[in-house]
Short mmCIF file of C-alpha atoms and ligand atoms in Angstrom, two decimals:
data_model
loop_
_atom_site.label_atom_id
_atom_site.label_comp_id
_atom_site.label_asym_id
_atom_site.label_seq_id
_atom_site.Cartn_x
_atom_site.Cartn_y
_atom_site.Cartn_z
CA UNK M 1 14.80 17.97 6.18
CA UNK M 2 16.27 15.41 3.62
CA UNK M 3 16.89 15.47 -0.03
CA UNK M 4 17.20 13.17 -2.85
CA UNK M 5 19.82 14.42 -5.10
CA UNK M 6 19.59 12.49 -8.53
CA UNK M 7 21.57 12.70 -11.78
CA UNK M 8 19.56 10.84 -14.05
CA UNK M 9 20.30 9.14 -18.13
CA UNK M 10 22.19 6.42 -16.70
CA UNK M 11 20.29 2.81 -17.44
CA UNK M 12 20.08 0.76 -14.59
CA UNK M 13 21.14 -2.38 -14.76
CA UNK M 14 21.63 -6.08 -12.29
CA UNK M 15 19.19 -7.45 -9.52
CA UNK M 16 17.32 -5.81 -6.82
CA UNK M 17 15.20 -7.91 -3.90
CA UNK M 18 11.84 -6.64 -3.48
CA UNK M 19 10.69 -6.01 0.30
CA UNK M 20 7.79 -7.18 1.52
CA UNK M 21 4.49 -5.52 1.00
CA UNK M 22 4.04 -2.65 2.93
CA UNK M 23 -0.32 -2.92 2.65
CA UNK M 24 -0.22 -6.43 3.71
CA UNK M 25 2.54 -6.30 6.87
CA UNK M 26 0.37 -3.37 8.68
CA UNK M 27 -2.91 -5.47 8.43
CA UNK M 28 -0.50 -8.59 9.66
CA UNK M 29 0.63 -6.44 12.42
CA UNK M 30 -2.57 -6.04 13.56
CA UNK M 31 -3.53 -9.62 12.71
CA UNK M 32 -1.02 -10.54 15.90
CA UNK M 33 -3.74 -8.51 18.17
CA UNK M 34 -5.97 -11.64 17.74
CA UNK M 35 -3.92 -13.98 20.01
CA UNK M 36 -2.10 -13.78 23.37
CA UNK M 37 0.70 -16.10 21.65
CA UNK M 38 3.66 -15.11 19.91
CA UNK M 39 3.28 -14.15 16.08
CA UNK M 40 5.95 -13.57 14.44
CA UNK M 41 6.29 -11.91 10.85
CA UNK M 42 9.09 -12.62 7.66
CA UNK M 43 10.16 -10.50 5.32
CA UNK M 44 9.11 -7.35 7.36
CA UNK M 45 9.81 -4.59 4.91
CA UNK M 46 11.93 -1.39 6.66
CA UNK M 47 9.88 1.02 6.39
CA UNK M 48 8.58 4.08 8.51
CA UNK M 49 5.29 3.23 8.30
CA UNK M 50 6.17 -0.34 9.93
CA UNK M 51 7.88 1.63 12.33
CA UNK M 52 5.15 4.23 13.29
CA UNK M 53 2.38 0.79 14.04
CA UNK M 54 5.23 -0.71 16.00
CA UNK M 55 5.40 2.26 18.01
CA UNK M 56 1.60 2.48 18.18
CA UNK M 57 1.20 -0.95 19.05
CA UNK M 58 4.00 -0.44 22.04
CA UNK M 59 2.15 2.35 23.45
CA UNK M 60 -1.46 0.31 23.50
CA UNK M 61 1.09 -2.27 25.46
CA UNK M 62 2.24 -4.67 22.90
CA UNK M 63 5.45 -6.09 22.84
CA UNK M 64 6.53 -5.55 18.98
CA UNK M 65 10.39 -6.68 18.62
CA UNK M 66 12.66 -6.17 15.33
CA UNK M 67 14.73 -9.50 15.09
CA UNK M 68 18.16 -9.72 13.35
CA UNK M 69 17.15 -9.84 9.58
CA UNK M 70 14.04 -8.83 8.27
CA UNK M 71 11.65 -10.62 10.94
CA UNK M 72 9.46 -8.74 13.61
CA UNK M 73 7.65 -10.69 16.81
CA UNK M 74 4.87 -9.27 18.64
CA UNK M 75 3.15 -10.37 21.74
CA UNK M 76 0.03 -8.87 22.12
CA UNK M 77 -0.53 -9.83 26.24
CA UNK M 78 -2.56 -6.86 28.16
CA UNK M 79 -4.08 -3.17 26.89
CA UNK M 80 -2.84 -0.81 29.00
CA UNK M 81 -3.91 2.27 27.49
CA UNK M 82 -6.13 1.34 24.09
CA UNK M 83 -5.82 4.82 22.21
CA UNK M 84 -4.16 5.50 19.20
CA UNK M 85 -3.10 9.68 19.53
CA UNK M 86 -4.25 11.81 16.74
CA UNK M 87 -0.44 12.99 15.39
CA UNK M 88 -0.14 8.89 14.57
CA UNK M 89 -3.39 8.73 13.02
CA UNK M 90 -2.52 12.04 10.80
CA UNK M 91 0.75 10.11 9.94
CA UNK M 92 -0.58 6.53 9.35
CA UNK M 93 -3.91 6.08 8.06
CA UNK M 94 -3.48 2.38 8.28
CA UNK M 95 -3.60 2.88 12.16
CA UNK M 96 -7.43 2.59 11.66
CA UNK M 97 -6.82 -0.97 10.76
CA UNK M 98 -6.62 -1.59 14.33
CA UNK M 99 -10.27 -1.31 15.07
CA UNK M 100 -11.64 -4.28 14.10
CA UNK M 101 -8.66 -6.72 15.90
CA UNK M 102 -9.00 -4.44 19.70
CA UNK M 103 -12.84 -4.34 19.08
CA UNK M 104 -12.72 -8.01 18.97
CA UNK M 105 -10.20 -9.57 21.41
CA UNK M 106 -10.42 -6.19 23.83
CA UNK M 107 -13.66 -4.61 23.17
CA UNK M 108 -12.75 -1.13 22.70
CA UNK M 109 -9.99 1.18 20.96
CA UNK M 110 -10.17 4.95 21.09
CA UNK M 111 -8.63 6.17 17.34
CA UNK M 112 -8.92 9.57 15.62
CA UNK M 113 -10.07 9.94 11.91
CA UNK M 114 -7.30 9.06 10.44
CA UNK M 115 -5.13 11.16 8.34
CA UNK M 116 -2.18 9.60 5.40
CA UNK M 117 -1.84 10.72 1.63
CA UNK M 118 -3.55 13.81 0.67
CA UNK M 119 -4.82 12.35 -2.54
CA UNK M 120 -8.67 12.66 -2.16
CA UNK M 121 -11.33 12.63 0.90
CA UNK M 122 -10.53 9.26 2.12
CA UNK M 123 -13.52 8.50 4.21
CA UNK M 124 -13.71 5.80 7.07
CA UNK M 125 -17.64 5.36 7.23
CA UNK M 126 -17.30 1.69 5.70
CA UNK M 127 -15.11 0.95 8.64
CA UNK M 128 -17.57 2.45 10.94
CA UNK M 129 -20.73 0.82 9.47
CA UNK M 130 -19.11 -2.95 9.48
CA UNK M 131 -18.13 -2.46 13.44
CA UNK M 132 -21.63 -1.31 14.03
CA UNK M 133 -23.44 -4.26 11.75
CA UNK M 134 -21.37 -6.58 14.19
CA UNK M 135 -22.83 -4.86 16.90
CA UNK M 136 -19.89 -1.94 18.32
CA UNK M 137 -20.89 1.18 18.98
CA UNK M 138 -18.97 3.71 17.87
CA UNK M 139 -19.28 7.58 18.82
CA UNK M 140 -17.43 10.32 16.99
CA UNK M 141 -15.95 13.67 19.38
CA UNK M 142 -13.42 15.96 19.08
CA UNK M 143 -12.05 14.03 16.06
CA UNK M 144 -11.61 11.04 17.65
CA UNK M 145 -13.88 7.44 17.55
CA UNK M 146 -14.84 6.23 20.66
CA UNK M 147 -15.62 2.32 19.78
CA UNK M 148 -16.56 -0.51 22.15
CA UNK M 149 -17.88 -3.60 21.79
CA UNK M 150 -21.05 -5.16 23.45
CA UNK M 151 -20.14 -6.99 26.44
CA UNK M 152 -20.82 -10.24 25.25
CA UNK M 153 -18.62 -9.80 22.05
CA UNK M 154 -19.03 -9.07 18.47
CA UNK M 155 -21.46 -11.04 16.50
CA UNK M 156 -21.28 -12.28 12.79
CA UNK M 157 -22.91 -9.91 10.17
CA UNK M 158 -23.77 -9.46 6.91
CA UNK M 159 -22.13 -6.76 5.32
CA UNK M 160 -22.03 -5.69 2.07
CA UNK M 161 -19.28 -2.64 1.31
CA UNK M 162 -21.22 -0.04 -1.18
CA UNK M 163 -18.00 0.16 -2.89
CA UNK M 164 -15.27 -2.30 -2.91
CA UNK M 165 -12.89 -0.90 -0.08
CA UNK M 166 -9.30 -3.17 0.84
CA UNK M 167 -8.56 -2.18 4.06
CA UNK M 168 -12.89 -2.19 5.13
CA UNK M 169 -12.97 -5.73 3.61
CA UNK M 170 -9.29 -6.47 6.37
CA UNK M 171 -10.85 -4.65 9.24
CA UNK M 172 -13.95 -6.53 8.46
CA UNK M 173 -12.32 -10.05 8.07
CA UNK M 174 -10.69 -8.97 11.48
CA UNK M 175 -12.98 -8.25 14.33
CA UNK M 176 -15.29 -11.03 12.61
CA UNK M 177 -12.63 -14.17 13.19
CA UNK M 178 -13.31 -14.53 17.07
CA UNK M 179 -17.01 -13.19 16.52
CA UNK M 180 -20.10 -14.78 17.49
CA UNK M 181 -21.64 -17.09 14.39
CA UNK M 182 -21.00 -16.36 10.69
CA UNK M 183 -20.15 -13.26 8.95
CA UNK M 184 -20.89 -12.54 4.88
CA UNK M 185 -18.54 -10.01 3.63
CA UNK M 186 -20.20 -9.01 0.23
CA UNK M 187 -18.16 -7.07 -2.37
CA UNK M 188 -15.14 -7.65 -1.09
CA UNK M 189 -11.70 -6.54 -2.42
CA UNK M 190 -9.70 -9.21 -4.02
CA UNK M 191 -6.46 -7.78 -3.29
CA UNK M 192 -3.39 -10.02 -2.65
CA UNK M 193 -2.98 -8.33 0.30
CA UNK M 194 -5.92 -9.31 1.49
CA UNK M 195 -5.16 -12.79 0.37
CA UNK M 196 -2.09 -12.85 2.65
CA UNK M 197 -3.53 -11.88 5.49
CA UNK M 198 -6.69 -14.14 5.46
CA UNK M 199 -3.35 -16.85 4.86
CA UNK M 200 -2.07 -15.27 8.10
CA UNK M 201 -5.35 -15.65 9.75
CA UNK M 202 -6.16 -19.28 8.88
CA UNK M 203 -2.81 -20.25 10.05
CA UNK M 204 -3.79 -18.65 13.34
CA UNK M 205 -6.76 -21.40 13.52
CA UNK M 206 -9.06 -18.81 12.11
CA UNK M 207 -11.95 -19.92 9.57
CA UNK M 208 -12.10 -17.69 6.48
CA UNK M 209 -13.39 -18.62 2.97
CA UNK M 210 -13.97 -17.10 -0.01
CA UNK M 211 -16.91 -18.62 -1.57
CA UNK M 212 -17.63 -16.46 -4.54
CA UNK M 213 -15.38 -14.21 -6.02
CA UNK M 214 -16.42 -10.94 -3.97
CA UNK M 215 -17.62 -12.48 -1.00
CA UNK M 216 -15.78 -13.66 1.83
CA UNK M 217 -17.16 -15.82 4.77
CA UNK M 218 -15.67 -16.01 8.37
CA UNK M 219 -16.96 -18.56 11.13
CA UNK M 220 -16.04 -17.21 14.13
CA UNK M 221 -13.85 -18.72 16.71
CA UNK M 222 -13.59 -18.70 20.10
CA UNK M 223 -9.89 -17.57 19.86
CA UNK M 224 -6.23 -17.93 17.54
CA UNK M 225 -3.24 -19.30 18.09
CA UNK M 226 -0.02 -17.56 17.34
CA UNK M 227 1.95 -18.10 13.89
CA UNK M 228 4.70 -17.36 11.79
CA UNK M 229 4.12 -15.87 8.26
CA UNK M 230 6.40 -14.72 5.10
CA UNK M 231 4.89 -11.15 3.82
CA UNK M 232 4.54 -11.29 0.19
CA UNK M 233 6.64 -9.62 -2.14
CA UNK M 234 5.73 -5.71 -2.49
CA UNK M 235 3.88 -5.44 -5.97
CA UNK M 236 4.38 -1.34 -6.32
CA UNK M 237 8.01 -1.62 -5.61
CA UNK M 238 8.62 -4.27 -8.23
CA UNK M 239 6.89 -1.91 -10.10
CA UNK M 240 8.74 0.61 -9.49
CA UNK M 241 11.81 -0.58 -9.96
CA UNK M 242 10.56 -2.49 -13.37
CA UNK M 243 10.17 0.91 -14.53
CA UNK M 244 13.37 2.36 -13.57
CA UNK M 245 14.78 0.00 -15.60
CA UNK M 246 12.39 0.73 -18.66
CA UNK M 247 12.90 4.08 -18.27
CA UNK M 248 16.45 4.27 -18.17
CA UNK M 249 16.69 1.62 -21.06
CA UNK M 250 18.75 -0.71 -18.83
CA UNK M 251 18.04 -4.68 -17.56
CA UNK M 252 16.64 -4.84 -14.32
CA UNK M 253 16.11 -8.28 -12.42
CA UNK M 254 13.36 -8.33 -9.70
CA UNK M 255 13.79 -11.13 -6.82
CA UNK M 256 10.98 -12.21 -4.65
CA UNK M 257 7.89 -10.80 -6.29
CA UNK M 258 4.91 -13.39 -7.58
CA UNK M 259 4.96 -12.63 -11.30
CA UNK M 260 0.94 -13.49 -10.70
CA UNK M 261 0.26 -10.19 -8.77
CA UNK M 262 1.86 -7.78 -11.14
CA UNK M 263 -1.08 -9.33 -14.11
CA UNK M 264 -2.17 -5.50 -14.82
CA UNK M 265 1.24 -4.12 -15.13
CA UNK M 266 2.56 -6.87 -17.22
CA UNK M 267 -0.66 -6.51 -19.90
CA UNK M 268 0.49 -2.94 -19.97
CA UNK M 269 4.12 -4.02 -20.61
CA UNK M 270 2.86 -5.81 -23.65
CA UNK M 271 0.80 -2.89 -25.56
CA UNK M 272 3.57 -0.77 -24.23
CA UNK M 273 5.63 -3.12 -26.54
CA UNK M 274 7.84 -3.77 -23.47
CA UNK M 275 10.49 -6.65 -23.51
CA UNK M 276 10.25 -8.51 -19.87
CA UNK M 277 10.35 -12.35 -18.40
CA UNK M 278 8.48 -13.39 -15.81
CA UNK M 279 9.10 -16.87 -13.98
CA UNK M 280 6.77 -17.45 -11.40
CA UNK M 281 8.71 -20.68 -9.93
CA UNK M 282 11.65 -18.68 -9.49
CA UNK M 283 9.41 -15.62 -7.93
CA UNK M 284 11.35 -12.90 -10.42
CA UNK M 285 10.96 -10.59 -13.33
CA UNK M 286 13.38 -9.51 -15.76
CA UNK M 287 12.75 -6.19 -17.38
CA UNK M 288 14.58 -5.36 -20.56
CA UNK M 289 14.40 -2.18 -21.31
CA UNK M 290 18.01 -2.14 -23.06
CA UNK M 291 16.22 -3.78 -25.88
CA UNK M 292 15.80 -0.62 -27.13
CA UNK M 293 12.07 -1.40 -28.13
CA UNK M 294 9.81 1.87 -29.43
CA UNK M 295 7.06 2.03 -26.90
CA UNK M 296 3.57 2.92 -28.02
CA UNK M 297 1.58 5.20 -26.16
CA UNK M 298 -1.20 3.40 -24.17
CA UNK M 299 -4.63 4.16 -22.50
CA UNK M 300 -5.14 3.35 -18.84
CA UNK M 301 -7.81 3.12 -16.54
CA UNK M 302 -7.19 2.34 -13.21
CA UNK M 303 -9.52 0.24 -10.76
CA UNK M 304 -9.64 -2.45 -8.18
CA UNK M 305 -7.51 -5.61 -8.08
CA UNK M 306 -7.37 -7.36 -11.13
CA UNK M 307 -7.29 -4.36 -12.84
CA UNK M 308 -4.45 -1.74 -12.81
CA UNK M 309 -3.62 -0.18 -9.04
CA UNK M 310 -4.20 3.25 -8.58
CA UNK M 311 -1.23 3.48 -6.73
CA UNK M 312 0.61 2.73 -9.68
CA UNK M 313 -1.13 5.68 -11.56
CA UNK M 314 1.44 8.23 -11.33
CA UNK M 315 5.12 5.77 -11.44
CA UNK M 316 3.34 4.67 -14.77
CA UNK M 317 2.95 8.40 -16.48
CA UNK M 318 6.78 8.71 -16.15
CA UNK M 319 7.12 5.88 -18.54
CA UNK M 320 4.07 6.92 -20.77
CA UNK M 321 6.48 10.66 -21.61
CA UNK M 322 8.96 7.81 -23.02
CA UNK M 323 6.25 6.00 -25.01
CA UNK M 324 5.48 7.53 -28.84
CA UNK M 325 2.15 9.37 -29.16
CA UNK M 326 -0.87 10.23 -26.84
CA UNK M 327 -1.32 8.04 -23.62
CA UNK M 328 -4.47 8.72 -21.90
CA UNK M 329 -4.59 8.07 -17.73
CA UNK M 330 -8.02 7.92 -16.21
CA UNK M 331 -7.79 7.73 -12.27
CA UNK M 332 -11.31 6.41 -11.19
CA UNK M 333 -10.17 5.59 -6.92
CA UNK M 334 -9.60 8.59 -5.23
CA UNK M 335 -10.33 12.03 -6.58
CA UNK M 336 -7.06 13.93 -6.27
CA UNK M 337 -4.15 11.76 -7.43
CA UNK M 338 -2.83 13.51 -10.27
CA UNK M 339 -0.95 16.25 -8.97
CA UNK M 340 2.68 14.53 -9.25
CA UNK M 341 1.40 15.78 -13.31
CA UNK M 342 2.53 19.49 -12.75
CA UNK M 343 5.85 18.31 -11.45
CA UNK M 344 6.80 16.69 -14.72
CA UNK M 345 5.66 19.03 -16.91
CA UNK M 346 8.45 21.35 -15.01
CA UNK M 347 10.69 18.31 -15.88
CA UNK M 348 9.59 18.91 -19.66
CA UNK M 349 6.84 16.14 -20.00
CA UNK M 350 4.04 17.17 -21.97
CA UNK M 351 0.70 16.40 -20.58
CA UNK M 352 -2.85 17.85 -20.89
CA UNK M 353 -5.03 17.59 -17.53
CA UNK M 354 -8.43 17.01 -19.31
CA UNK M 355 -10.50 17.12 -16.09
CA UNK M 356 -9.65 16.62 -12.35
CA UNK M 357 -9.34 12.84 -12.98
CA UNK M 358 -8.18 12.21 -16.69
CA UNK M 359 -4.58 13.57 -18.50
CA UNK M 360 -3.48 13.30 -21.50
CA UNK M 361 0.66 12.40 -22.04
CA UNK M 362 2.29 12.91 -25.13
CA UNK M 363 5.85 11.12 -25.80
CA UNK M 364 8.36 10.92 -26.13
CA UNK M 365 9.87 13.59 -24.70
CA UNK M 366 13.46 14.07 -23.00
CA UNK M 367 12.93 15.15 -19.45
CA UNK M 368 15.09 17.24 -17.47
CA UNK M 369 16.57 17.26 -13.93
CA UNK M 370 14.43 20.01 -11.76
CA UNK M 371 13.64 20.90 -8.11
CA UNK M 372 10.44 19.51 -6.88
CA UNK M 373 8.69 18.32 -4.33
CA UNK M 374 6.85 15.62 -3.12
CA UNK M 375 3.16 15.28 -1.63
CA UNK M 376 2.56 11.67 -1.56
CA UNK M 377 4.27 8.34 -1.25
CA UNK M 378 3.25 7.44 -4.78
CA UNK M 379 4.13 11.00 -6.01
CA UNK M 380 7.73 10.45 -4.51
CA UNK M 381 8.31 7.51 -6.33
CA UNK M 382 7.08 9.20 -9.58
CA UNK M 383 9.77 11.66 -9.04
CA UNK M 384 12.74 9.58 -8.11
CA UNK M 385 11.71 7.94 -11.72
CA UNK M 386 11.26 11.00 -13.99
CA UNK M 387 14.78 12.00 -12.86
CA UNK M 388 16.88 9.11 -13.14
CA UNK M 389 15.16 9.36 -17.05
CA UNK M 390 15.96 12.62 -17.18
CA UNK M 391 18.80 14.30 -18.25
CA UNK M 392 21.00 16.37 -15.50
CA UNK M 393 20.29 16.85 -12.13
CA UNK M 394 17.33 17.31 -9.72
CA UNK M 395 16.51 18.04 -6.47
CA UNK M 396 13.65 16.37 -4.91
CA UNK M 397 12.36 17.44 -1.32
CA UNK M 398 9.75 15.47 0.86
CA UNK M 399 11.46 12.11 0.76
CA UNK M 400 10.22 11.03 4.09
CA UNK M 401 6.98 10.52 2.38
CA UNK M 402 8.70 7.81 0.23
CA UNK M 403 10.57 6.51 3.58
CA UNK M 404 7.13 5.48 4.61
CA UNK M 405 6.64 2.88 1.92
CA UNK M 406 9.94 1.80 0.10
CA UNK M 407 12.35 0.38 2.36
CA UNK M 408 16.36 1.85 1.09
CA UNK M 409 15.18 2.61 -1.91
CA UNK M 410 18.30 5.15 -2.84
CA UNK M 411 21.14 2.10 -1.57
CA UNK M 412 18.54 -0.07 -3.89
CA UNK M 413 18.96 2.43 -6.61
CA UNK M 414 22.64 2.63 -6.22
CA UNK M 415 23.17 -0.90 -6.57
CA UNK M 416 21.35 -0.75 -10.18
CA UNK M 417 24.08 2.25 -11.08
CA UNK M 418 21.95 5.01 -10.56
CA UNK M 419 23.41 8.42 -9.57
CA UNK M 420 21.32 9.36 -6.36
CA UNK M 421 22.22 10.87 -2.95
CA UNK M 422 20.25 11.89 0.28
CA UNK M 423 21.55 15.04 1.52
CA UNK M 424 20.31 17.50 4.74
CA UNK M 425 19.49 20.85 3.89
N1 EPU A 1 -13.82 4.64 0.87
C1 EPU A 1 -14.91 5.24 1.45
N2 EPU A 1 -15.20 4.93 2.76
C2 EPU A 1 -14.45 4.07 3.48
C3 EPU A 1 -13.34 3.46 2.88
C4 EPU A 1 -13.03 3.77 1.56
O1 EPU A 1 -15.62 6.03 0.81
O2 EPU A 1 -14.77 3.84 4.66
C5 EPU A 1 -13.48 4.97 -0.54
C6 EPU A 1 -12.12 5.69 -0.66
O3 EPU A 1 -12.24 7.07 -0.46
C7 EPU A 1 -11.71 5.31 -2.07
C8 EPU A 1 -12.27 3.90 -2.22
O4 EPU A 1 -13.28 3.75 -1.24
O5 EPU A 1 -12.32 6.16 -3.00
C9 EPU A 1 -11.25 2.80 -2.07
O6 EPU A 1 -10.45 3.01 -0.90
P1 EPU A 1 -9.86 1.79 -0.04
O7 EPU A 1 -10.63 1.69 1.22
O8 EPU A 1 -9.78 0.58 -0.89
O9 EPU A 1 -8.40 2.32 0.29
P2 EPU A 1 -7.56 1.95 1.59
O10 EPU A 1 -7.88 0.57 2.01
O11 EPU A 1 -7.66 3.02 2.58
C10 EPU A 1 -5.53 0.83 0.43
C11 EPU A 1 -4.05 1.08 0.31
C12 EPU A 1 -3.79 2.29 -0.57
C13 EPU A 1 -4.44 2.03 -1.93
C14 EPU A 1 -5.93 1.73 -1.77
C15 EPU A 1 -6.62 1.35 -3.07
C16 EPU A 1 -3.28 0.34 2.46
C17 EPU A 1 -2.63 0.69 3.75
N3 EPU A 1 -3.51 1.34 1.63
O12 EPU A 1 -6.08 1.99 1.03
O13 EPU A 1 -2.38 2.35 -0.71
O14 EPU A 1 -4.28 3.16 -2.75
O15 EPU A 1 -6.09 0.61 -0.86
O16 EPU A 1 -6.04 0.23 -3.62
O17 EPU A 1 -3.53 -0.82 2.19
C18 EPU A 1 -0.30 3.36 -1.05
O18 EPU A 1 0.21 2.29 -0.77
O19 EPU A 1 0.33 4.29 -1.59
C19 EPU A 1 -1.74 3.55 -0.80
C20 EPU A 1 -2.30 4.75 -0.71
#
């Protein structure tokens, strides 16, 4: 098992590049299932998670190639085995996002409820209930969904998601671009993620529109072409790494991340009363936290694209211990994301949990290195940033959890000045 070994209270300071955006290169991955041509991908982030579909997608009997760089082709010719085991689906829950592509250009995928973070229930009947509208048939055993099309295809549907799910509204957009007819995607997610990958699509030949703000309208076609696409800019590791630089009170520069998709964060920034530049031509973000600026303590709620990500939830407490007075986080997504809390109170943070969703976060305090552990990608990255503010050294277990999602993010670190190592033990 790995370790991160981190001496925080030095501030971080030069240019890091952001990846590419690990929740839009999975759903672009599967994307490439559409067409029998080559797609191929830019800006491929490396990342475990990338690594685990690739091997997926292999197995099915894809050809999915790393080139020199950060590109990735894949070929997806014949099925020769259309099952996705249950110790990947346990390990990636964006392996579901398959369904919708094989159900449409194969007709069948055999996939088992799928597993990921532990931080809440994390259903899949959305997923389920669009395949069906569009005509699959899907049977649940032994924890695994049995799903076929009809024979004749897929037709278009109307479907209307009962609450506003990002990768339902991809899967959807998916198995409905080589449907029969039309298909009305009511409240869908607005994600830039999503964005990208209808992008992807339409470059593929496919016909996708949005044609009011949450609802999203795809003509079928009879089939896609192959492409090549740039991944957009990861928005939670600029995020990240914007507040490893606030945090540490150094100047960090972020490269190759649209200004435009971090809106929520940056109207936090400003009641925060933190000093950044954002220049969207140029695709980067200063973040001055060297300005020495007192932050004020700020209440945040979080909820679907525009508003402020969830996944962001917990990186953003470790800068609300540094902010003066009582921050308030309300987590309104998934039901148990606020358990990276406990770990910095053992770092010295002072926080209140008021119920299973809200905490309270008092600042500023002066953290302290500590060994803890990690349960969730999100959590991970929560960690890594309470002890580079803190003062001394920590031990942080679990890392591979962050693997999955932030691509060298201690040699990314390192670069900025900050004291980390990954040891064995
Ligand atoms: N939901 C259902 N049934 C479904 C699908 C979703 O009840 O069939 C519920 C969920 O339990 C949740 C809410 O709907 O309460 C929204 O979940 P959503 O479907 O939007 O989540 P997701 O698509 O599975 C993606 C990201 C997550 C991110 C969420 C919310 C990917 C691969 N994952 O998950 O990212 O937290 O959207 O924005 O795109 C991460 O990157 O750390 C991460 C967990």
């Amino acid at each position: 098992m790995q370790k991160f070994v981190i001496t925080g209270g030095v501030p971080l300071s030069g240019e890091v590049r952001i990846a590419g955006a690990k929740n839009a290169v999975l759903k672009q991955m599967a994307a490439a299932v559409l067409t029998d041509e080559l797609c191929t991908l830019r800006n491929v982030p490396k990342i475990s998670d990338v690594a685990i579909l690739r091997e997926v997608m292999g197995d099915i009997g894809f050809e999915v190639r790393r080139l020199n760089g950060d590109g990735l082709e894949l070929h997806a010719g014949e099925v020769s085995w259309p099952f996705v085991p249950l110790e990947v689906g346990m390990k990636l829950r964006a392996s579901f996002i398959l369904l919708g592509p094989m159900l449409a250009r194969f007709g069948r995928l055999i996939l088992p409820n799928p597993g990921g973070d532990r931080i809440g229930r994390r259903p899949v009947d959305f997923h389920v209930a669009a395949m069906e509208a569009m005509g699959a048939t899907i049977d649940y055993r032994n924890g695994y969904y049995f799903a076929s099309a009809p024979p004749d295809g897929l037709r278009g549907a109307h479907i209307e998601f009962p609450t506003i799910t990002v990768m339902g509204t991809e899967n959807a957009i998916l198995a409905a671009t080589l449907a029969r007819g039309t298909t009305v995607i009511d409240n869908a997610a607005l994600e830039p993620e999503v964005d990208d990958l209808i992008a992807m699509l339409c470059a593929m030949g496919a016909q996708i529109q949005r044609t009011a703000e949450r609802r999203i309208e795809v003509q079928g076609v009879a089939r896609l072409r192959g492409t090549e696409h740039r991944v957009i800019g990861d928005r939670l590791e600029a995020e990240t790494f914007a507040i490893a630089a606030a945090t540490t009170r150094g100047d960090v520069t972020l490269n190759g991340i649209d200004p435009g998709h971090l809106g929520a964060f940056l109207e936090i920034c400003d009641r925060l009363g933190l000093s950044y530049h954002a220049d969207a031509a140029a695709a980067t973000v200063v973040i001055r936290g060297a300005a020495g600026d007192e932050l004020r303590a700020v209440d945040v709620r979080t909820d679907v694209y525009p508003g402020f990500a969830t996944d962001f939830q917990a990186p953003l407490s470790v800068l609300l211990t540094q902010a003066a007075g009582a921050s308030t986080i309300h987590e309104t997504i998934f039901e148990d994301r606020l358990d990276h809390l406990r770990h910095l109170v053992k770092m010295g943070a002072d926080i209140e949990l008021l119920d299973e969703r809200r905490a309270r976060i008092t600042g500023p305090t002066q953290l302290h290195g500590a060994e803890v552990g990690i349960a969730d990608l999100r959590a991970g990255a929560t960690l890594i940033l309470a002890a580079l503010a803190a003062t001394g050294t920590s031990v942080i277990s679990g890392i591979e959890h962050v693997d999955r999602g932030y691509e060298q993010i201690e040699a990314k670190l390192v670069a900025l000045g900050a004291q980390i190592n990954r040891i064995e033990a």
